[in-house]
Amino acid sequence: PLSVTVRGEIFLAKSLFHKINLKLETPYANPRNLASGTLRRVKSSEAAQLPLDIFIYEGYFDAPAASHRQILRELELLGFKLNKNIGFFSDADDLTGIRQEHPLWQVGPIGEIEDFLKQAQARREILDYEIDGLVIKVNEIRAREILGFTGHHPRWAIAYKFEAPEGSTIIEAIQVQIGRTGRATPVARVQPVRISGSTISNVTLHNQEYINILDLAIGDRVNVSKRGDVIPAVERLVEKNQEGNSTWKMPALCSSCGSSLSRSGAHHFCFNANCPDQVRARIHFFAARDQMDIENLGPETLDVLIDRGLIKDPGDIYHFDPEVLMDLPGFGRKKIELLKKGIESSKQKPYRIVLQSLAIPEMGQKVIELLIGAGFRDIESLFKLAETANIEALTSIHGIGEKTAASIINSLKTLKLRQRIEGLKKQGLSFSEEKSLPEAQFPAIFKDMSWCITGSFVHFQPRELAAEEIKKRGGRVTSTVTGKTTHLLAGSAAGSKMENALSLGVKIIQEEEFLEFLQSPQNILDFSST
Ligand SMILES: [Zn+2]
C-alpha cells in the first residue's frame, strides 16, 4: 500500500458561484466565503451539495522525493487534480527535457519569472476560479532543507500577492435600515477607506445570517472590497474587537416605529405598513429615476415634503400643491413650474413602470414582464386573480414560483394597495398595457464597440444569436481579433482568438457577464471603462 499526505486548496468555480449566489437569500461577497461557509457546516451532506473543487499542490510520500517537480508528477500519476498553470524556471536544469515531460507548463530560465507573474495577473480575470497571487517555490528538496524556516514561514516558498481591490477598516457602528417593503437591512458604518479610487464608509451586511457567517461585531477590523463597480462588501474579519463585543444581533424593535421585527426567511421585517421609514422609502422609490422618474422631485425635495406632512403616500405626489414650496429657500418660480411639469408628464409612464413603482413585494421588473407576457395586461385582471386566490394561474407561468405567487396575491388583496391604485388611476396614471412596445427598445449600449466572438455558449446556440444581440444594440461584430477589436466575447473552449485578444489587450467578456449587461444596460459604463 502507498501512503501519501497531500495538501491542496478547495475552491468554488466563479461561474458556478454566480449561478448559486443568485438563488441565495443571503448573497456572498465572493466564492471563497461561500465555499468556506459551507465547509464549516457540521453536516457533510450539506457541504456535498455545493459543487466544490480542489487543486492539490503538495505531497508527502514515504520515500522522500528529490524535487517538487517529481512530487507533482507522482501526484498526477495517482490521479490528483493539479493546477495546469504552472511555471518552471531554472538556469541549471535541462529545459528541453522538462518541456517534453510537462507540455502544459511554462518552462524557461529564471529571468522569465517576472514575465510569468505579469501574465498570470493578466489572465486572472479569465480564469474560472479566483486567485489572489502565486506561490514561488524552490524545486530541489535538499535546497529546501538547507534554507529552512523563519519563525512563521519557510524560506523556500514566497507568496506573490497581486494588488487587491481591498482595504482594511474598522466597523464603527451597525445601523438597521428599514426599506420600502419593511425589510430590515443592517449596514456597517466603517472608518472611511479608499478602495479603487472611491471612499467607502457604508457597507451593507444584508441580514443576520450574513453577519453570523462572517462573525462581525462593532469594533472589529475587517477587509472591505470593491470589485469593479459592484457595491462594496465585507470580505472577511481580520481582527476581533478588544471591547469584548461578540457577534452583532438584530435588535428586537424597529428603530423607526418601535414595532417588533420578525424574521421571515433570511431577513427580518417590520410589518407595520405605516412605519415612517417604510413610507418614506416607498415614496422615494416611486419617484426615483428607475421608476416614475419624476423630474425635479429629487430625494431632498421629497424629504422636505414628507417632513412637512404634505406627502404621506406615493399618491399624494399628484395631490399636493407645489406652490407651498414657494416660501422655502432654494425654491423659486422657475423651479416650481418645472416640478409641476415633471409631475404632470410622469402620468404618461407605461403600465409596467407604474406597476413597478408601487414597490409591491416580489413584483419587480422581471416578474411584471412575465405577468404581462402571460396576458395579465391590466390591473383588473390581477385584482380578479387575487379575489379568486388563483395561485395556479401564476405558478403556471414559467419563472414564477409558489412563494412569489402567494406573496403577489396577498399584496393585491390588501385594501391599502387597492386604495392607492384607485387614487392613482383617478389622477390619470396608466393601469393597462395599451399596445405592445415599439421595436426599437434596445439602448445603443455597444455603440462604437467592435466585438469578436469565440468559443461555445450556453445561452447562445448558435453563437450568431450573441452577434445579433450586439448588433441590435449598436455594436459591430467581426470574425477576427484585430487592433480595432474592443471586446472579445469568450465562451468555453475559446482558442487562438483568446490568445490574440490577450496579447492585444482586448477586453475579454465571459457569457455570464455579457448576459448581465444585456439585462441591466445601466451597468455598461463600468464595462467599457475597465
Ligand atoms: Zn417600523
Tab-separated table of N, CA and C in Angstrom, residues 264-343:
chain	number	residue	atom	x	y	z
A	264	SER	N	-38.508	36.476	8.595
A	264	SER	CA	-39.219	35.723	7.571
A	264	SER	C	-38.178	35.330	6.531
A	265	GLY	N	-37.902	34.036	6.439
A	265	GLY	CA	-36.810	33.599	5.580
A	265	GLY	C	-35.491	34.075	6.176
A	266	ALA	N	-34.623	34.608	5.361
A	266	ALA	CA	-33.306	35.020	5.847
A	266	ALA	C	-33.331	36.431	6.439
A	267	HIS	N	-34.433	37.151	6.218
A	267	HIS	CA	-34.459	38.565	6.607
A	267	HIS	C	-35.407	38.840	7.761
A	268	HIS	N	-35.149	39.961	8.435
A	268	HIS	CA	-36.084	40.464	9.438
A	268	HIS	C	-36.930	41.558	8.786
A	269	PHE	N	-38.171	41.683	9.240
A	269	PHE	CA	-39.065	42.688	8.673
A	269	PHE	C	-39.788	43.452	9.773
A	270	CYS	N	-40.089	44.723	9.470
A	270	CYS	CA	-41.039	45.482	10.265
A	270	CYS	C	-42.347	45.379	9.492
A	271	PHE	N	-43.361	44.772	10.099
A	271	PHE	CA	-44.601	44.519	9.355
A	271	PHE	C	-45.638	45.625	9.517
A	272	ASN	N	-45.232	46.747	10.109
A	272	ASN	CA	-46.143	47.869	10.247
A	272	ASN	C	-46.120	48.705	8.958
A	273	ALA	N	-47.183	48.613	8.173
A	273	ALA	CA	-47.212	49.290	6.874
A	273	ALA	C	-47.129	50.812	7.020
A	274	ASN	N	-47.443	51.331	8.227
A	274	ASN	CA	-47.377	52.782	8.440
A	274	ASN	C	-46.047	53.216	9.050
A	275	CYS	N	-45.104	52.301	9.144
A	275	CYS	CA	-43.777	52.616	9.699
A	275	CYS	C	-43.174	53.794	8.915
A	276	PRO	N	-42.816	54.884	9.604
A	276	PRO	CA	-42.353	56.088	8.886
A	276	PRO	C	-41.196	55.839	7.905
A	277	ASP	N	-40.231	55.023	8.292
A	277	ASP	CA	-39.106	54.767	7.379
A	277	ASP	C	-39.567	54.023	6.126
A	278	GLN	N	-40.508	53.101	6.337
A	278	GLN	CA	-41.034	52.339	5.194
A	278	GLN	C	-41.785	53.255	4.235
A	279	VAL	N	-42.630	54.106	4.808
A	279	VAL	CA	-43.421	55.031	3.992
A	279	VAL	C	-42.485	55.931	3.189
A	280	ARG	N	-41.460	56.445	3.870
A	280	ARG	CA	-40.501	57.329	3.205
A	280	ARG	C	-39.794	56.592	2.065
A	281	ALA	N	-39.368	55.364	2.342
A	281	ALA	CA	-38.646	54.601	1.318
A	281	ALA	C	-39.560	54.301	0.122
A	282	ARG	N	-40.846	54.041	0.396
A	282	ARG	CA	-41.792	53.753	-0.686
A	282	ARG	C	-41.992	54.967	-1.585
A	283	ILE	N	-42.093	56.132	-0.945
A	283	ILE	CA	-42.293	57.360	-1.722
A	283	ILE	C	-41.047	57.655	-2.563
A	284	HIS	N	-39.883	57.511	-1.937
A	284	HIS	CA	-38.631	57.745	-2.674
A	284	HIS	C	-38.513	56.791	-3.858
A	285	PHE	N	-38.843	55.524	-3.618
A	285	PHE	CA	-38.742	54.523	-4.671
A	285	PHE	C	-39.668	54.871	-5.835
A	286	PHE	N	-40.882	55.265	-5.500
A	286	PHE	CA	-41.888	55.593	-6.526
A	286	PHE	C	-41.378	56.671	-7.483
A	287	ALA	N	-40.772	57.720	-6.920
A	287	ALA	CA	-40.385	58.872	-7.741
A	287	ALA	C	-39.008	58.710	-8.396
A	288	ALA	N	-38.268	57.676	-7.998
A	288	ALA	CA	-36.859	57.577	-8.413
A	288	ALA	C	-36.681	57.333	-9.909
A	289	ARG	N	-35.467	57.524	-10.346
A	289	ARG	CA	-35.156	57.509	-11.770
A	289	ARG	C	-35.534	56.201	-12.466
A	290	ASP	N	-35.319	55.064	-11.791
A	290	ASP	CA	-35.632	53.790	-12.436
A	290	ASP	C	-37.124	53.483	-12.451
A	291	GLN	N	-37.915	54.278	-11.721
A	291	GLN	CA	-39.353	54.050	-11.709
A	291	GLN	C	-40.054	55.211	-12.424
A	292	MET	N	-40.856	56.019	-11.683
A	292	MET	CA	-41.630	57.075	-12.345
A	292	MET	C	-40.734	58.206	-12.868
A	293	ASP	N	-39.542	58.297	-12.370
A	293	ASP	CA	-38.559	59.264	-12.869
A	293	ASP	C	-39.159	60.666	-12.940
A	294	ILE	N	-39.650	61.150	-11.798
A	294	ILE	CA	-40.300	62.457	-11.780
A	294	ILE	C	-39.244	63.555	-11.729
A	295	GLU	N	-39.167	64.311	-12.797
A	295	GLU	CA	-38.134	65.329	-12.886
A	295	GLU	C	-38.358	66.430	-11.863
A	296	ASN	N	-37.269	66.901	-11.297
A	296	ASN	CA	-37.272	67.969	-10.300
A	296	ASN	C	-37.922	67.582	-8.972
A	297	LEU	N	-38.206	66.303	-8.795
A	297	LEU	CA	-38.690	65.837	-7.497
A	297	LEU	C	-37.657	64.850	-6.952
A	298	GLY	N	-36.499	65.392	-6.639
A	298	GLY	CA	-35.393	64.569	-6.167
A	298	GLY	C	-35.544	64.221	-4.697
A	299	PRO	N	-34.620	63.417	-4.169
A	299	PRO	CA	-34.705	62.954	-2.778
A	299	PRO	C	-34.794	64.100	-1.757
A	300	GLU	N	-34.065	65.200	-1.969
A	300	GLU	CA	-34.085	66.278	-0.975
A	300	GLU	C	-35.463	66.935	-0.941
A	301	THR	N	-36.000	67.229	-2.131
A	301	THR	CA	-37.326	67.851	-2.195
A	301	THR	C	-38.368	66.930	-1.560
A	302	LEU	N	-38.276	65.644	-1.878
A	302	LEU	CA	-39.225	64.692	-1.300
A	302	LEU	C	-39.155	64.714	0.220
A	303	ASP	N	-37.911	64.728	0.753
A	303	ASP	CA	-37.766	64.731	2.211
A	303	ASP	C	-38.435	65.952	2.837
A	304	VAL	N	-38.275	67.107	2.173
A	304	VAL	CA	-38.918	68.320	2.680
A	304	VAL	C	-40.433	68.120	2.727
A	305	LEU	N	-40.986	67.577	1.638
A	305	LEU	CA	-42.437	67.389	1.555
A	305	LEU	C	-42.944	66.348	2.550
A	306	ILE	N	-42.139	65.294	2.740
A	306	ILE	CA	-42.544	64.249	3.690
A	306	ILE	C	-42.475	64.811	5.116
A	307	ASP	N	-41.377	65.532	5.421
A	307	ASP	CA	-41.209	66.081	6.767
A	307	ASP	C	-42.334	67.059	7.124
A	308	ARG	N	-42.854	67.779	6.107
A	308	ARG	CA	-43.922	68.739	6.380
A	308	ARG	C	-45.299	68.091	6.332
A	309	GLY	N	-45.319	66.803	6.145
A	309	GLY	CA	-46.601	66.094	6.143
A	309	GLY	C	-47.421	66.300	4.880
A	310	LEU	N	-46.808	66.835	3.834
A	310	LEU	CA	-47.561	67.093	2.601
A	310	LEU	C	-47.680	65.842	1.740
A	311	ILE	N	-46.696	64.964	1.868
A	311	ILE	CA	-46.767	63.700	1.132
A	311	ILE	C	-46.684	62.563	2.149
A	312	LYS	N	-47.735	61.773	2.219
A	312	LYS	CA	-47.761	60.655	3.166
A	312	LYS	C	-47.836	59.323	2.442
A	313	ASP	N	-48.031	59.396	1.129
A	313	ASP	CA	-48.219	58.193	0.326
A	313	ASP	C	-47.840	58.568	-1.114
A	314	PRO	N	-47.358	57.609	-1.917
A	314	PRO	CA	-46.981	57.974	-3.285
A	314	PRO	C	-48.078	58.749	-4.015
A	315	GLY	N	-49.336	58.407	-3.754
A	315	GLY	CA	-50.447	59.077	-4.439
A	315	GLY	C	-50.505	60.574	-4.163
A	316	ASP	N	-50.002	60.991	-2.974
A	316	ASP	CA	-50.054	62.412	-2.614
A	316	ASP	C	-49.202	63.284	-3.542
A	317	ILE	N	-48.284	62.658	-4.252
A	317	ILE	CA	-47.435	63.413	-5.187
A	317	ILE	C	-48.317	64.136	-6.214
A	318	TYR	N	-49.471	63.510	-6.549
A	318	TYR	CA	-50.344	64.103	-7.558
A	318	TYR	C	-51.423	64.995	-6.943
A	319	HIS	N	-51.378	65.142	-5.602
A	319	HIS	CA	-52.392	65.949	-4.923
A	319	HIS	C	-51.860	67.258	-4.348
A	320	PHE	N	-50.658	67.206	-3.810
A	320	PHE	CA	-50.186	68.378	-3.055
A	320	PHE	C	-49.986	69.562	-4.006
A	321	ASP	N	-50.018	70.748	-3.417
A	321	ASP	CA	-49.867	71.953	-4.219
A	321	ASP	C	-48.413	72.420	-4.194
A	322	PRO	N	-47.701	72.271	-5.307
A	322	PRO	CA	-46.276	72.640	-5.310
A	322	PRO	C	-46.028	74.105	-4.910
A	323	GLU	N	-47.072	74.926	-4.973
A	323	GLU	CA	-46.906	76.337	-4.611
A	323	GLU	C	-46.443	76.502	-3.157
A	324	VAL	N	-46.763	75.494	-2.304
A	324	VAL	CA	-46.374	75.625	-0.890
A	324	VAL	C	-44.855	75.699	-0.729
A	325	LEU	N	-44.136	75.255	-1.750
A	325	LEU	CA	-42.668	75.266	-1.654
A	325	LEU	C	-42.116	76.668	-1.891
A	326	MET	N	-42.960	77.536	-2.400
A	326	MET	CA	-42.554	78.878	-2.804
A	326	MET	C	-41.790	79.625	-1.703
A	327	ASP	N	-42.198	79.440	-0.456
A	327	ASP	CA	-41.573	80.188	0.647
A	327	ASP	C	-40.232	79.598	1.075
A	328	LEU	N	-39.927	78.412	0.592
A	328	LEU	CA	-38.737	77.728	1.109
A	328	LEU	C	-37.465	78.156	0.378
A	329	PRO	N	-36.345	78.163	1.134
A	329	PRO	CA	-35.076	78.510	0.466
A	329	PRO	C	-34.768	77.505	-0.634
A	330	GLY	N	-34.271	77.981	-1.752
A	330	GLY	CA	-33.897	77.078	-2.843
A	330	GLY	C	-35.023	76.838	-3.833
A	331	PHE	N	-36.231	77.326	-3.544
A	331	PHE	CA	-37.331	77.134	-4.474
A	331	PHE	C	-37.795	78.477	-5.041
A	332	GLY	N	-37.742	78.597	-6.338
A	332	GLY	CA	-38.224	79.820	-6.976
A	332	GLY	C	-39.364	79.466	-7.911
A	333	ARG	N	-39.884	80.481	-8.568
A	333	ARG	CA	-40.978	80.295	-9.528
A	333	ARG	C	-40.608	79.263	-10.597
A	334	LYS	N	-39.398	79.441	-11.147
A	334	LYS	CA	-38.970	78.584	-12.252
A	334	LYS	C	-38.919	77.108	-11.824
A	335	LYS	N	-38.338	76.886	-10.662
A	335	LYS	CA	-38.178	75.520	-10.183
A	335	LYS	C	-39.543	74.874	-9.924
A	336	ILE	N	-40.459	75.653	-9.399
A	336	ILE	CA	-41.795	75.114	-9.106
A	336	ILE	C	-42.544	74.779	-10.390
A	337	GLU	N	-42.379	75.631	-11.414
A	337	GLU	CA	-43.031	75.332	-12.699
A	337	GLU	C	-42.474	74.038	-13.289
A	338	LEU	N	-41.143	73.861	-13.184
A	338	LEU	CA	-40.512	72.639	-13.707
A	338	LEU	C	-41.006	71.409	-12.956
A	339	LEU	N	-41.165	71.570	-11.630
A	339	LEU	CA	-41.638	70.461	-10.810
A	339	LEU	C	-43.053	70.054	-11.238
A	340	LYS	N	-43.918	71.057	-11.452
A	340	LYS	CA	-45.290	70.776	-11.891
A	340	LYS	C	-45.279	70.017	-13.211
A	341	LYS	N	-44.390	70.477	-14.105
A	341	LYS	CA	-44.285	69.841	-15.421
A	341	LYS	C	-43.824	68.381	-15.277
A	342	GLY	N	-42.822	68.187	-14.390
A	342	GLY	CA	-42.278	66.836	-14.170
A	342	GLY	C	-43.352	65.893	-13.642
A	343	ILE	N	-44.130	66.375	-12.682
A	343	ILE	CA	-45.186	65.534	-12.102
A	343	ILE	C	-46.231	65.204	-13.169
